[in-house]
mmCIF file of C-alpha atoms and ligand atoms in Angstrom:
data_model
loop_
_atom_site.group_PDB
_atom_site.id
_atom_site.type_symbol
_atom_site.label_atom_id
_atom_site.label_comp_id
_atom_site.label_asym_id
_atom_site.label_seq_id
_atom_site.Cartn_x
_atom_site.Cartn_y
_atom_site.Cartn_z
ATOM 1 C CA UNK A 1 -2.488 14.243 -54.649
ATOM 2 C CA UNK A 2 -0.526 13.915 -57.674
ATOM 3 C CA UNK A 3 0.110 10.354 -59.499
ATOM 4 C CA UNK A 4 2.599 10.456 -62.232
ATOM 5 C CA UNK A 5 2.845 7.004 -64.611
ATOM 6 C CA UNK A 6 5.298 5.437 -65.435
ATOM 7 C CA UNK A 7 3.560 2.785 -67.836
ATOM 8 C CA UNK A 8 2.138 -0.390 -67.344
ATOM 9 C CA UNK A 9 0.465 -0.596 -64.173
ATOM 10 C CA UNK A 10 3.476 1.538 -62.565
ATOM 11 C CA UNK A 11 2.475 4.627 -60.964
ATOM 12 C CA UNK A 12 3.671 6.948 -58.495
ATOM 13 C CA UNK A 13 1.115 9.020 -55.669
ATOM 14 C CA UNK A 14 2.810 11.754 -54.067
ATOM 15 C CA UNK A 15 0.174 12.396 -51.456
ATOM 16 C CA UNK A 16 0.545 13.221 -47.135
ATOM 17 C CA UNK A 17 4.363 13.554 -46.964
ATOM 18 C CA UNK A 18 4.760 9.807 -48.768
ATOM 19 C CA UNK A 19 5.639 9.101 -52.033
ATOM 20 C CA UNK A 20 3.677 5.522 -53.377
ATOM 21 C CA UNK A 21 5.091 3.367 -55.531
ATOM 22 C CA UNK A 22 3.005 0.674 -56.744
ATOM 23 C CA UNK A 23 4.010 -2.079 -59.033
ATOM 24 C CA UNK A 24 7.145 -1.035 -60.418
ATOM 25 C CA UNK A 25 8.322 -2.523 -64.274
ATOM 26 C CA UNK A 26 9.722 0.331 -65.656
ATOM 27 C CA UNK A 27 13.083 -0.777 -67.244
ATOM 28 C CA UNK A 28 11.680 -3.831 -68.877
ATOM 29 C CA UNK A 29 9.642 -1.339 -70.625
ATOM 30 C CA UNK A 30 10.233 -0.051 -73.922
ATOM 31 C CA UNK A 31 7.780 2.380 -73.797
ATOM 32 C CA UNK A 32 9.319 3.541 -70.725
ATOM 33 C CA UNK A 33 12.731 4.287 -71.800
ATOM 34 C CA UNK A 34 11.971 8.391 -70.593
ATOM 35 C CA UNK A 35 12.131 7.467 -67.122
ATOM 36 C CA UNK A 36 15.064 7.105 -65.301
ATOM 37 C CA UNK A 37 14.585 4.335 -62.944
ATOM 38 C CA UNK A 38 17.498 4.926 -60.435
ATOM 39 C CA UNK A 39 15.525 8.903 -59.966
ATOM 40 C CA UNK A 40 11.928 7.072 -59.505
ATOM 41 C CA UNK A 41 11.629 8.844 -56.054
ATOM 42 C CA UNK A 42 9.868 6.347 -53.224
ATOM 43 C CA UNK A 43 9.168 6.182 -49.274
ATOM 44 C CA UNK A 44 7.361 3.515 -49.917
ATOM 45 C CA UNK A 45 7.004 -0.081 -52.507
ATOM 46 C CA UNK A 46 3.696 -1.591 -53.229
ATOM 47 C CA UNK A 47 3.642 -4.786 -55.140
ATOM 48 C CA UNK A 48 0.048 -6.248 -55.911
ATOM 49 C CA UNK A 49 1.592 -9.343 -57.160
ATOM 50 C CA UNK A 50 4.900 -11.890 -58.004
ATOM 51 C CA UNK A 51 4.712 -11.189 -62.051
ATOM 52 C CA UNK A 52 7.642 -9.899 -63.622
ATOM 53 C CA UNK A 53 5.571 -6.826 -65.048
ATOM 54 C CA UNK A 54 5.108 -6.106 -61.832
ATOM 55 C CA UNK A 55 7.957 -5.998 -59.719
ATOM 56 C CA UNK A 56 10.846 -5.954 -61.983
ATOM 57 C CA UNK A 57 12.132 -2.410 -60.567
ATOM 58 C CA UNK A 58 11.632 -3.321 -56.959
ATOM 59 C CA UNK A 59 14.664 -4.251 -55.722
ATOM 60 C CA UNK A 60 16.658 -1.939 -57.012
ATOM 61 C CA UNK A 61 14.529 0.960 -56.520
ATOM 62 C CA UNK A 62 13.919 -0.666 -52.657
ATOM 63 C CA UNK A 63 17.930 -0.926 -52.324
ATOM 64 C CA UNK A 64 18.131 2.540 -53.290
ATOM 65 C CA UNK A 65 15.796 4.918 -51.564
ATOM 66 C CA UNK A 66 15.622 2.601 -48.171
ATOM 67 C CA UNK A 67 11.534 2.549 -48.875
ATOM 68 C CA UNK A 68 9.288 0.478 -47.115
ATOM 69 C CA UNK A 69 7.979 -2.752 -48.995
ATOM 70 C CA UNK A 70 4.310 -3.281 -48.897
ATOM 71 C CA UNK A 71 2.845 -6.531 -50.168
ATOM 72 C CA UNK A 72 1.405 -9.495 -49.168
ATOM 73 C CA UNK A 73 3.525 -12.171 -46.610
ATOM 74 C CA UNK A 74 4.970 -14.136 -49.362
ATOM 75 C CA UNK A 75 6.307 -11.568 -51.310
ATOM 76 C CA UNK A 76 8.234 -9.742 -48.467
ATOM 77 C CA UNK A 77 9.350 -12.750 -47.431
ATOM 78 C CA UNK A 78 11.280 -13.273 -50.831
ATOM 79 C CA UNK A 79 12.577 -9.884 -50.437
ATOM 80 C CA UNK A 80 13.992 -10.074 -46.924
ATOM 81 C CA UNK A 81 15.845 -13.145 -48.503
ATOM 82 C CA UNK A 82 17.409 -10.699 -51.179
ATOM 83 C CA UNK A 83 18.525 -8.632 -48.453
ATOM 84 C CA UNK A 84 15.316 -6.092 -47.933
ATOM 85 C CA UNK A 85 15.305 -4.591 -44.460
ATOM 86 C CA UNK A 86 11.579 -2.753 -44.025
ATOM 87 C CA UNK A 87 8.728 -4.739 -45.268
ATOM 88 C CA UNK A 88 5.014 -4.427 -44.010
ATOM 89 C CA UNK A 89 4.111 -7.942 -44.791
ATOM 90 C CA UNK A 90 0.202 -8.081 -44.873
ATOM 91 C CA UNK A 91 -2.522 -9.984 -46.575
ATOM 92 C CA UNK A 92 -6.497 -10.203 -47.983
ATOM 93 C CA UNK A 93 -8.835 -7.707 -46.342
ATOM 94 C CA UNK A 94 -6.003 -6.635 -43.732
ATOM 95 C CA UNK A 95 -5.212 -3.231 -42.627
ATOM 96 C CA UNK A 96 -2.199 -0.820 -41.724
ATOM 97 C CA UNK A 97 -0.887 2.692 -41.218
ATOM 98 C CA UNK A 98 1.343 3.928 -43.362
ATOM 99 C CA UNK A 99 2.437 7.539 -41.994
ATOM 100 C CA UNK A 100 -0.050 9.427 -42.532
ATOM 101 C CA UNK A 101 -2.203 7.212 -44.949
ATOM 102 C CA UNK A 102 -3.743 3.853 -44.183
ATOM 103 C CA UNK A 103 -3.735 0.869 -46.588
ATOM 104 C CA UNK A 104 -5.454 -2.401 -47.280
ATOM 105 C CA UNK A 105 -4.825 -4.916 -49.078
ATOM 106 C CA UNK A 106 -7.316 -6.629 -51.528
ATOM 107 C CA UNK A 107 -8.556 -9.261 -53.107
ATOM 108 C CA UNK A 108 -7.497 -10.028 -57.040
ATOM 109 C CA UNK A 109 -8.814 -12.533 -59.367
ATOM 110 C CA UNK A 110 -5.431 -13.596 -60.545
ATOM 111 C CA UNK A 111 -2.499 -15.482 -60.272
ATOM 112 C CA UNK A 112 0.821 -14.651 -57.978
ATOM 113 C CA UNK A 113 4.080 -16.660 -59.315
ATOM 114 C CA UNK A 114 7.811 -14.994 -58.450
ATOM 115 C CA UNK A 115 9.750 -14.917 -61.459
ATOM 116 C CA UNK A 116 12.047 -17.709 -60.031
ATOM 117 C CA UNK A 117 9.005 -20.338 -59.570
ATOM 118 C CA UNK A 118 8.119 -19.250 -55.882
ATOM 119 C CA UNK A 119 5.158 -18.638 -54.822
ATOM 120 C CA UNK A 120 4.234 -15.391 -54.624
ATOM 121 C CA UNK A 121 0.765 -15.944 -52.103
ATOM 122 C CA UNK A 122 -2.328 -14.670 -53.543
ATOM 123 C CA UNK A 123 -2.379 -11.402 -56.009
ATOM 124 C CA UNK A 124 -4.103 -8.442 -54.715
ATOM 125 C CA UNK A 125 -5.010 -4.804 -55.226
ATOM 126 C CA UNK A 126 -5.011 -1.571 -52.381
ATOM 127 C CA UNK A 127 -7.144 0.756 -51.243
ATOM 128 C CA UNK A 128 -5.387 3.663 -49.881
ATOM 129 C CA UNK A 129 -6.972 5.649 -47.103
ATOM 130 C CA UNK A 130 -5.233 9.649 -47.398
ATOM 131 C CA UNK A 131 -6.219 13.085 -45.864
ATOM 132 C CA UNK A 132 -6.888 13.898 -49.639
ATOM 133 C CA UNK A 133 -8.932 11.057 -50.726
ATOM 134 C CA UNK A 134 -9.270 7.411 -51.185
ATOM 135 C CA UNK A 135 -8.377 5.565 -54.531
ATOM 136 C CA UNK A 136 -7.763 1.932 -55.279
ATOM 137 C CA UNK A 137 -4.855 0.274 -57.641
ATOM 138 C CA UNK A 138 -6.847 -2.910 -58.698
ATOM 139 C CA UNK A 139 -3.801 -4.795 -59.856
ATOM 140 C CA UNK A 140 -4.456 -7.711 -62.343
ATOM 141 C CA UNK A 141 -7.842 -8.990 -62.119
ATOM 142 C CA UNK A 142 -10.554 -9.886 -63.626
ATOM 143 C CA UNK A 143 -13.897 -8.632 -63.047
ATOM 144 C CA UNK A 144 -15.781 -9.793 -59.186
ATOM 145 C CA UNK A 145 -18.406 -9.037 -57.351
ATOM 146 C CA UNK A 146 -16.027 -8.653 -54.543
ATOM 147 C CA UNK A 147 -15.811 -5.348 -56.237
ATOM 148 C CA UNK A 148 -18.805 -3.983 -54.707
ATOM 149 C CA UNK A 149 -17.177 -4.467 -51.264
ATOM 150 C CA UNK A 150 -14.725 -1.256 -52.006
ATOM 151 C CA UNK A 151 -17.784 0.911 -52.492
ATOM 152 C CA UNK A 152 -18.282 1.782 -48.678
ATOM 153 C CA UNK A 153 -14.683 3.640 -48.990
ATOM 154 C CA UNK A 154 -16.242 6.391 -50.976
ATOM 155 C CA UNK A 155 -13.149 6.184 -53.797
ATOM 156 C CA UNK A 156 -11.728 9.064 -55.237
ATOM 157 C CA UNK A 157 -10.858 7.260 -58.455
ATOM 158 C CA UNK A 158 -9.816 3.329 -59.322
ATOM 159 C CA UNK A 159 -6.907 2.640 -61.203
ATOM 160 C CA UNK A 160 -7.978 -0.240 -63.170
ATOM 161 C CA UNK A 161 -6.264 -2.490 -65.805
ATOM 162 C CA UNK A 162 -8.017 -2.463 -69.436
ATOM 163 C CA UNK A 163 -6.063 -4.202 -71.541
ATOM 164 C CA UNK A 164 -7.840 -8.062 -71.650
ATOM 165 C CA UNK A 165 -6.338 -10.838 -72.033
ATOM 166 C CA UNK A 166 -4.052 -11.718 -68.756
ATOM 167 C CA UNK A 167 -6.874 -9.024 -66.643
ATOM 168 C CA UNK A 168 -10.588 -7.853 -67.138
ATOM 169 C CA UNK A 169 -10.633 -5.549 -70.555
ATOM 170 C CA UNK A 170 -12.194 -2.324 -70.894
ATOM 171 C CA UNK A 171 -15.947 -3.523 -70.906
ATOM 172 C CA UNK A 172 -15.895 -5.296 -67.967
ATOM 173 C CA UNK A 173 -13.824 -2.306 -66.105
ATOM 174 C CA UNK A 174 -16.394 -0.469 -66.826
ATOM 175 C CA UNK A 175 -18.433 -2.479 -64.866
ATOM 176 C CA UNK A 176 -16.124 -2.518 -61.963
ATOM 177 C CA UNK A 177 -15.734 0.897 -61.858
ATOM 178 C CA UNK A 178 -19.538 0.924 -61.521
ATOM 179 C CA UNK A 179 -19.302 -1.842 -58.767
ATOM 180 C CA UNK A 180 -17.059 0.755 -56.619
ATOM 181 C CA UNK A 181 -19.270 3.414 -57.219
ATOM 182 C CA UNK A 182 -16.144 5.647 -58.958
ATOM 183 C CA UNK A 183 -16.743 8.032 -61.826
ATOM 184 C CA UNK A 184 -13.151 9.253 -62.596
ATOM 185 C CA UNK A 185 -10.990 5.567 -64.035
ATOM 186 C CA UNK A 186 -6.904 5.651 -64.430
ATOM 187 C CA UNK A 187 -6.702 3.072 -67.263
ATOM 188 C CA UNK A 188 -3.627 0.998 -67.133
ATOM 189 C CA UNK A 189 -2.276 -2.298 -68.401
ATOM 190 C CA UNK A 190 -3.004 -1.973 -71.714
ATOM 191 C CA UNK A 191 -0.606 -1.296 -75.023
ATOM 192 C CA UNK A 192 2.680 -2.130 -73.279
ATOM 193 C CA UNK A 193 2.932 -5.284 -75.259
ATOM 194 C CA UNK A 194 0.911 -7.407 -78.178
ATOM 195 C CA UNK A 195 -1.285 -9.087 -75.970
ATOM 196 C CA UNK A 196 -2.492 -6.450 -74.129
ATOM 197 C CA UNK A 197 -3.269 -3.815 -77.128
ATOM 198 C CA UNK A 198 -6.498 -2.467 -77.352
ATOM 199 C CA UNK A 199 -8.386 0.364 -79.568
ATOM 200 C CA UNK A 200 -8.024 3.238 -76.852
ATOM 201 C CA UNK A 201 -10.540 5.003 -79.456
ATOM 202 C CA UNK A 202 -13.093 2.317 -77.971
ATOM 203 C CA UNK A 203 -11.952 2.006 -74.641
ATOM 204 C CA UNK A 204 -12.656 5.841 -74.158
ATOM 205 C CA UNK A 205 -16.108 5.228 -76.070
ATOM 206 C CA UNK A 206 -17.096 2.973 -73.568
ATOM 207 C CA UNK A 207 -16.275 4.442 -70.292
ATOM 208 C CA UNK A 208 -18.397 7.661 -71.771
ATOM 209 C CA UNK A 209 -21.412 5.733 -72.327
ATOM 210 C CA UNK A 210 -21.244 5.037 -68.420
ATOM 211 C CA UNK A 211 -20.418 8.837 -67.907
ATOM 212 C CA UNK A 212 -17.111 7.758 -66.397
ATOM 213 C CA UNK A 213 -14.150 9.880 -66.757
ATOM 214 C CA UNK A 214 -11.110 7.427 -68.153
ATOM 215 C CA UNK A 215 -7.821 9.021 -67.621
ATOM 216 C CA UNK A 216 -5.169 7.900 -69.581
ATOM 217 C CA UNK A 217 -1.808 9.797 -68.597
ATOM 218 C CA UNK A 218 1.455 9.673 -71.362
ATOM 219 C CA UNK A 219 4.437 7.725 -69.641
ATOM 220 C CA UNK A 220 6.168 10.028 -67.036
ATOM 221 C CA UNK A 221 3.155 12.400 -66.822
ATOM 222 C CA UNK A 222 1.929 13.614 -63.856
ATOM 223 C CA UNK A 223 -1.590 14.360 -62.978
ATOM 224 C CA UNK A 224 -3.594 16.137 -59.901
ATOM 225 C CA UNK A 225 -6.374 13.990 -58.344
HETATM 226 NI NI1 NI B 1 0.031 -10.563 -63.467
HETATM 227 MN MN1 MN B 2 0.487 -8.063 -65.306
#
């Protein structure tokens, strides 16, 4: 499968005929000004949670391409407000096909506000069942033994936030990463904005003490996974 970034915690999987987009702030992004948002190509919209950093693209990207919105109740329920036709509304430790991939949603140690005050249920993460692999996009959250749950689906890789502050930082991923029983890390939510900067020198330090790959793509670059 092949996951280009887009920054942030924004990433694209191109994997089984689909094309994943999870978590989509890309023109709020200065970092991000390479990517042309109205050519971000989706069949389908993941949002893990109601920030701004988060879903800032969606509707306009959803609008666009037609895609199917996947997220919990709450936040498809906003969106088929604004107008959004094909939701999958779902919710903590729930299941659901998704052409040829399966999804489910999980649990987040966060918080899950829409950027006009309404409540955006509780934040989550996914784990993504494909005929290539399994991989989970944590989200924000902090580090919890809840973690250990997604080790029974045999991930391919995590992609995990690093960058402290609002989510876990790069020790405690670590330790998550450890928790799901992945050696191969996509590092993300980090160095986007002040409170999120960390040394990526040290961040790469630890994850090799572990013996865990940490993959840290540019903006726009796509990798095979
Ligand atoms: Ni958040
Ligand atoms: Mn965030």
């Amino acid at each position: 499968m092949k996951l280009t970034w887009y920054g942030h915690s924004s990433m694209g999987i191109e994997v089984a005929g689909l094309q994943l987009l999870i978590d989509p702030f890309i023109s709020g992004n200065p970092m991000a000004k390479g990517i042309k948002v109205d050519e971000v190509p989706a069949t389908h919209v993941l949002l893990t949670h109601g920030h701004g950093d988060h879903i800032l693209d969606a509707g306009t990207i959803l609008k666009r391409t037609g895609a199917m919105l996947v997220s919990n109740a709450e936040i498809c329920d906003w969106y088929t407000a604004k107008g959004i036709k094909h939701t999958m509304p779902m919710n903590i430790g729930g299941e659901t096909d998704m052409g040829n991939c399966r999804v489910r949603f999980t649990m987040a140690q966060h918080s899950s506000t829409m950027p006009d005050g309404a409540s955006g249920g509780d934040p989550g993460g996914f784990v993504i069942f494909t005929p290539e692999g399994n991989f989970h996009h944590a989200g924000d959250t902090g580090l919890m033994l809840d973690m250990q749950l997604l080790k029974r689906f045999k991930l391919k890789y995590a992609c995990l936030p690093i960058g402290d502050n609002y989510t876990m930082g790069y020790n405690d991923a670590v330790e998550a990463a450890q928790y799901m029983g992945v050696s191969t890390v996509v590092g993300m939510h980090y160095n986007t904005f002040p409170a999120v900067t960390i040394d990526v020198e040290k961040a790469k330090a630890a994850f090799s003490a572990a013996d865990i790959k940490l993959l840290l793509p540019a903006i726009g670059e796509s990798i095979e996974l």
